[in-house]
Amino acid sequence: GESVGLHLPTLSVQEGDNSIINCAYSNSASDYFIWYKQESGKGPQFIIDIRSNMDKRQGQRVTVLLNKTVKHLSLQIAATQPGDSAVYFCAENVNYGGSQGNLIFGKGTKLSVKP
Amino acid sequence: NAGVTQTPKFQVLKTGQSMTLQCAQDMNHNSMYWYRQDPGMGLRLIYYSASEGTTDKGEVPNGYNVSRLNKREFSLRLESAAPSQTSVYFCASSVEENQPQHFGDGTRLSIL
């Protein structure tokens, strides 16, 4: 089974509200996490990343929080806009065959923004 | 800015046919990856190439082969397509391992 999962498969928010998308991971050795946004018919688009030596990282309108104690990752989107409607994936970095750059993706959360 | 380019965008195959999916990146990235995405699922890693001249298996390599043709290009081959390989295939690249991966827009492959 997948080591990365999401608590909510769908999330509906009002335009202008803040959105919070949650993710649980099970591999305590993971040291790098990424959030991706995927629009219909497109490939995943990088949003923000965080390494395990940090608890919080901010970008433009987005914040990622990492709680290593409970193995939980969240993405906060401020002032959600219709253009934020998409599927959001979290991913954790795991090792395959000694390499260190391979991502395990969660199943995704669909964010719908109501005007 | 092209980024990661995948060809073809769509393909329909019959069971047993062979097919090569092409991927090229113009960002001078060292690492390249192939994933598949099935309905309602996240992406699963098929193969990756940490640097030019190396390739390694990911989570779901069975039924696939890859070639890192040069630094820019990384192809995925299905030697004998099976219906279970119906999926959307994504190629990605990153500067190095453990860095953000940048994705193409996918190849939608149906096997009848």
CSV table of C-alpha atoms in Angstrom, one decimal:
chain,number,residue,atom,x,y,z
A,1,GLY,CA,0.0,0.0,0.0
A,2,GLU,CA,0.9,3.6,-0.3
A,3,SER,CA,2.7,5.3,2.6
A,4,VAL,CA,1.3,8.7,1.8
A,5,GLY,CA,-2.4,9.3,2.0
A,6,LEU,CA,-4.9,12.1,2.3
A,7,HIS,CA,-7.6,12.6,4.9
A,8,LEU,CA,-10.2,14.3,2.6
A,9,PRO,CA,-10.7,13.2,-1.0
A,10,THR,CA,-12.7,16.3,-1.8
A,11,LEU,CA,-12.8,19.8,-0.4
A,12,SER,CA,-15.2,22.6,-1.3
A,13,VAL,CA,-14.5,26.2,-0.2
A,14,GLN,CA,-15.9,29.6,-0.9
A,15,GLU,CA,-13.9,32.0,-3.0
A,16,GLY,CA,-11.8,34.2,-0.7
A,17,ASP,CA,-11.7,31.7,2.2
A,18,ASN,CA,-8.6,29.8,3.3
A,19,SER,CA,-8.2,26.2,2.3
A,20,ILE,CA,-6.3,23.5,4.2
A,21,ILE,CA,-5.4,20.2,2.6
A,22,ASN,CA,-4.0,17.5,4.8
A,23,CYS,CA,-1.7,14.6,4.2
A,24,ALA,CA,-0.4,11.7,6.4
A,25,TYR,CA,2.8,9.8,5.7
A,26,SER,CA,4.1,6.6,7.2
A,27,ASN,CA,7.8,6.6,6.3
A,28,SER,CA,9.6,8.2,9.3
A,29,ALA,CA,12.8,8.2,7.2
A,30,SER,CA,11.4,10.5,4.6
A,31,ASP,CA,13.2,13.8,4.6
A,32,TYR,CA,11.7,15.8,1.7
A,33,PHE,CA,8.1,16.5,0.9
A,34,ILE,CA,6.4,18.3,-2.0
A,35,TRP,CA,3.0,19.6,-2.9
A,36,TYR,CA,1.7,19.4,-6.4
A,37,LYS,CA,-1.3,20.9,-8.2
A,38,GLN,CA,-2.8,19.1,-11.1
A,39,GLU,CA,-5.4,20.6,-13.4
A,40,SER,CA,-7.5,18.5,-15.7
A,41,GLY,CA,-5.6,17.2,-18.7
A,42,LYS,CA,-2.3,18.6,-17.4
A,43,GLY,CA,0.7,17.3,-15.6
A,44,PRO,CA,1.4,18.0,-11.9
A,45,GLN,CA,2.7,21.4,-11.2
A,46,PHE,CA,5.1,22.1,-8.4
A,47,ILE,CA,3.7,24.3,-5.6
A,48,ILE,CA,6.0,24.2,-2.7
A,49,ASP,CA,8.4,21.8,-0.9
A,50,ILE,CA,9.8,21.4,2.6
A,51,ARG,CA,12.6,19.4,4.1
A,52,SER,CA,12.5,17.5,7.3
A,53,ASN,CA,14.7,20.0,9.2
A,54,MET,CA,11.9,22.6,8.9
A,55,ASP,CA,8.4,22.8,10.4
A,56,LYS,CA,7.0,25.5,8.1
A,57,ARG,CA,7.6,27.1,4.8
A,58,GLN,CA,5.8,29.9,3.0
A,59,GLY,CA,5.3,30.8,-0.6
A,60,GLN,CA,3.0,33.1,-2.4
A,61,ARG,CA,-0.4,32.5,-0.8
A,62,VAL,CA,0.6,29.0,0.2
A,63,THR,CA,2.1,27.6,3.4
A,64,VAL,CA,3.2,24.1,4.1
A,65,LEU,CA,3.4,22.7,7.6
A,66,LEU,CA,5.3,19.6,8.6
A,67,ASN,CA,4.6,17.8,11.9
A,68,LYS,CA,7.2,15.0,12.1
A,69,THR,CA,5.9,13.8,15.5
A,70,VAL,CA,2.6,12.7,14.0
A,71,LYS,CA,3.8,12.3,10.4
A,72,HIS,CA,1.5,14.9,9.0
A,73,LEU,CA,1.8,17.4,6.3
A,74,SER,CA,-0.6,20.2,5.3
A,75,LEU,CA,-1.0,22.8,2.6
A,76,GLN,CA,-2.7,26.0,3.4
A,77,ILE,CA,-3.9,28.3,0.6
A,78,ALA,CA,-4.8,31.8,1.6
A,79,ALA,CA,-7.7,33.7,-0.1
A,80,THR,CA,-8.6,30.8,-2.3
A,81,GLN,CA,-9.4,31.7,-5.9
A,82,PRO,CA,-11.4,29.9,-8.7
A,83,GLY,CA,-8.0,29.2,-10.4
A,84,ASP,CA,-7.0,27.2,-7.4
A,85,SER,CA,-9.6,24.5,-8.3
A,86,ALA,CA,-7.6,21.4,-9.0
A,87,VAL,CA,-6.4,18.1,-7.5
A,88,TYR,CA,-3.6,18.5,-5.0
A,89,PHE,CA,-1.1,15.8,-4.3
A,90,CYS,CA,1.4,15.5,-1.5
A,91,ALA,CA,4.5,13.4,-2.2
A,92,GLU,CA,7.3,12.1,0.1
A,93,ASN,CA,10.9,11.3,-0.9
A,94,VAL,CA,11.9,7.7,-0.4
A,95,ASN,CA,14.9,5.6,-1.4
A,96,TYR,CA,14.8,3.0,-4.1
A,97,GLY,CA,17.9,0.8,-4.6
A,98,GLY,CA,20.1,3.2,-2.8
A,99,SER,CA,19.0,6.3,-4.7
A,100,GLN,CA,17.5,9.2,-2.9
A,101,GLY,CA,15.3,11.1,-5.3
A,102,ASN,CA,12.1,9.1,-5.7
A,103,LEU,CA,8.7,10.3,-4.8
A,104,ILE,CA,5.7,8.4,-3.4
A,105,PHE,CA,2.5,10.3,-4.2
A,106,GLY,CA,-0.7,10.3,-2.2
A,107,LYS,CA,-4.0,9.7,-4.0
A,108,GLY,CA,-4.9,13.4,-4.2
A,109,THR,CA,-7.6,15.8,-2.9
A,110,LYS,CA,-9.9,17.6,-5.2
A,111,LEU,CA,-10.3,21.3,-4.3
A,112,SER,CA,-13.4,23.0,-5.7
A,113,VAL,CA,-13.8,26.8,-5.2
A,114,LYS,CA,-17.3,28.2,-5.2
A,115,PRO,CA,-17.6,31.7,-6.6
B,1,ASN,CA,9.8,27.7,-22.4
B,2,ALA,CA,9.0,24.1,-23.4
B,3,GLY,CA,10.1,22.4,-20.2
B,4,VAL,CA,9.2,18.7,-20.4
B,5,THR,CA,7.8,17.6,-23.7
B,6,GLN,CA,6.1,14.2,-24.2
B,7,THR,CA,5.0,12.6,-27.4
B,8,PRO,CA,2.5,11.3,-28.4
B,9,LYS,CA,-0.3,12.9,-26.4
B,10,PHE,CA,-2.7,10.1,-27.1
B,11,GLN,CA,-2.3,6.5,-28.4
B,12,VAL,CA,-4.5,3.5,-28.8
B,13,LEU,CA,-2.8,0.1,-29.0
B,14,LYS,CA,-3.9,-3.5,-29.4
B,15,THR,CA,-2.8,-6.1,-26.9
B,16,GLY,CA,0.6,-7.4,-27.8
B,17,GLN,CA,1.7,-4.4,-29.8
B,18,SER,CA,4.9,-2.5,-28.9
B,19,MET,CA,5.2,1.2,-28.3
B,20,THR,CA,7.8,3.8,-27.3
B,21,LEU,CA,6.9,6.9,-25.4
B,22,GLN,CA,9.2,9.8,-25.9
B,23,CYS,CA,10.2,12.5,-23.4
B,24,ALA,CA,12.6,15.4,-23.8
B,25,GLN,CA,13.5,18.2,-21.4
B,26,ASP,CA,15.3,21.5,-22.2
B,27,MET,CA,16.2,22.5,-18.7
B,28,ASN,CA,19.6,20.8,-18.5
B,29,HIS,CA,18.3,18.6,-15.7
B,30,ASN,CA,20.3,15.6,-14.7
B,31,SER,CA,17.5,13.3,-13.4
B,32,MET,CA,14.5,12.1,-15.3
B,33,TYR,CA,11.5,9.9,-14.3
B,34,TRP,CA,8.6,8.0,-15.7
B,35,TYR,CA,5.3,7.6,-13.8
B,36,ARG,CA,1.9,6.2,-14.5
B,37,GLN,CA,-1.3,7.6,-13.2
B,38,ASP,CA,-4.5,5.5,-12.9
B,39,PRO,CA,-8.0,6.9,-12.3
B,40,GLY,CA,-8.4,8.2,-8.7
B,41,MET,CA,-4.7,7.4,-7.9
B,42,GLY,CA,-1.6,9.3,-7.3
B,43,LEU,CA,1.4,8.8,-9.6
B,44,ARG,CA,3.5,5.7,-9.3
B,45,LEU,CA,7.1,5.6,-10.4
B,46,ILE,CA,8.0,3.1,-13.1
B,47,TYR,CA,11.7,3.9,-13.8
B,48,TYR,CA,14.1,6.7,-13.2
B,49,SER,CA,17.4,7.9,-14.4
B,50,ALA,CA,19.4,9.7,-11.7
B,51,SER,CA,22.0,10.9,-14.3
B,52,GLU,CA,22.9,10.3,-17.9
B,53,GLY,CA,24.0,6.7,-18.4
B,54,THR,CA,22.1,5.3,-15.4
B,55,THR,CA,18.6,3.8,-15.1
B,56,ASP,CA,16.9,2.1,-12.2
B,57,LYS,CA,13.6,0.5,-11.4
B,58,GLY,CA,10.9,2.3,-9.5
B,59,GLU,CA,7.8,0.9,-7.8
B,60,VAL,CA,6.1,-0.6,-10.8
B,61,PRO,CA,8.7,-1.6,-13.5
B,62,ASN,CA,7.2,-4.8,-14.8
B,63,GLY,CA,6.3,-4.8,-18.5
B,64,TYR,CA,8.4,-1.7,-19.2
B,65,ASN,CA,11.9,-0.8,-20.3
B,66,VAL,CA,13.6,2.6,-20.5
B,67,SER,CA,16.5,4.2,-22.4
B,68,ARG,CA,18.3,7.4,-21.3
B,69,LEU,CA,19.3,8.3,-24.8
B,70,ASN,CA,21.3,11.5,-23.8
B,71,LYS,CA,20.9,14.1,-21.1
B,72,ARG,CA,17.8,15.5,-22.7
B,73,GLU,CA,15.8,12.4,-23.6
B,74,PHE,CA,14.4,9.5,-21.7
B,75,SER,CA,12.1,7.0,-23.4
B,76,LEU,CA,9.7,4.4,-22.1
B,77,ARG,CA,9.0,1.2,-24.0
B,78,LEU,CA,6.2,-1.3,-23.8
B,79,GLU,CA,7.4,-4.4,-25.6
B,80,SER,CA,4.1,-6.3,-25.5
B,81,ALA,CA,1.2,-4.0,-24.4
B,82,ALA,CA,-1.4,-5.4,-22.0
B,83,PRO,CA,-4.8,-3.9,-21.0
B,84,SER,CA,-3.5,-3.4,-17.5
B,85,GLN,CA,-1.1,-0.8,-18.9
B,86,THR,CA,-3.9,1.5,-19.9
B,87,SER,CA,-3.0,4.6,-18.1
B,88,VAL,CA,-1.7,8.2,-18.3
B,89,TYR,CA,2.0,8.3,-18.4
B,90,PHE,CA,4.0,11.2,-17.1
B,91,CYS,CA,7.6,12.1,-17.6
B,92,ALA,CA,9.4,14.4,-15.2
B,93,SER,CA,12.9,15.8,-14.7
B,94,SER,CA,14.8,17.5,-11.9
B,95,VAL,CA,18.1,19.3,-11.5
B,96,GLU,CA,19.3,16.5,-9.2
B,97,GLU,CA,17.7,13.8,-7.1
B,98,ASN,CA,15.9,15.1,-4.1
B,99,GLN,CA,14.9,18.3,-5.9
B,100,PRO,CA,11.5,19.4,-7.2
B,101,GLN,CA,10.4,17.4,-10.2
B,102,HIS,CA,8.9,19.1,-13.2
B,103,PHE,CA,6.3,17.2,-15.3
B,104,GLY,CA,5.2,17.0,-18.8
B,105,ASP,CA,1.5,17.0,-19.7
B,106,GLY,CA,1.3,13.2,-20.2
B,107,THR,CA,0.6,10.6,-22.8
B,108,ARG,CA,-2.8,9.0,-22.6
B,109,LEU,CA,-2.5,5.4,-23.6
B,110,SER,CA,-5.3,2.9,-24.1
B,111,ILE,CA,-4.7,-0.8,-24.8
B,112,LEU,CA,-7.6,-2.8,-26.2
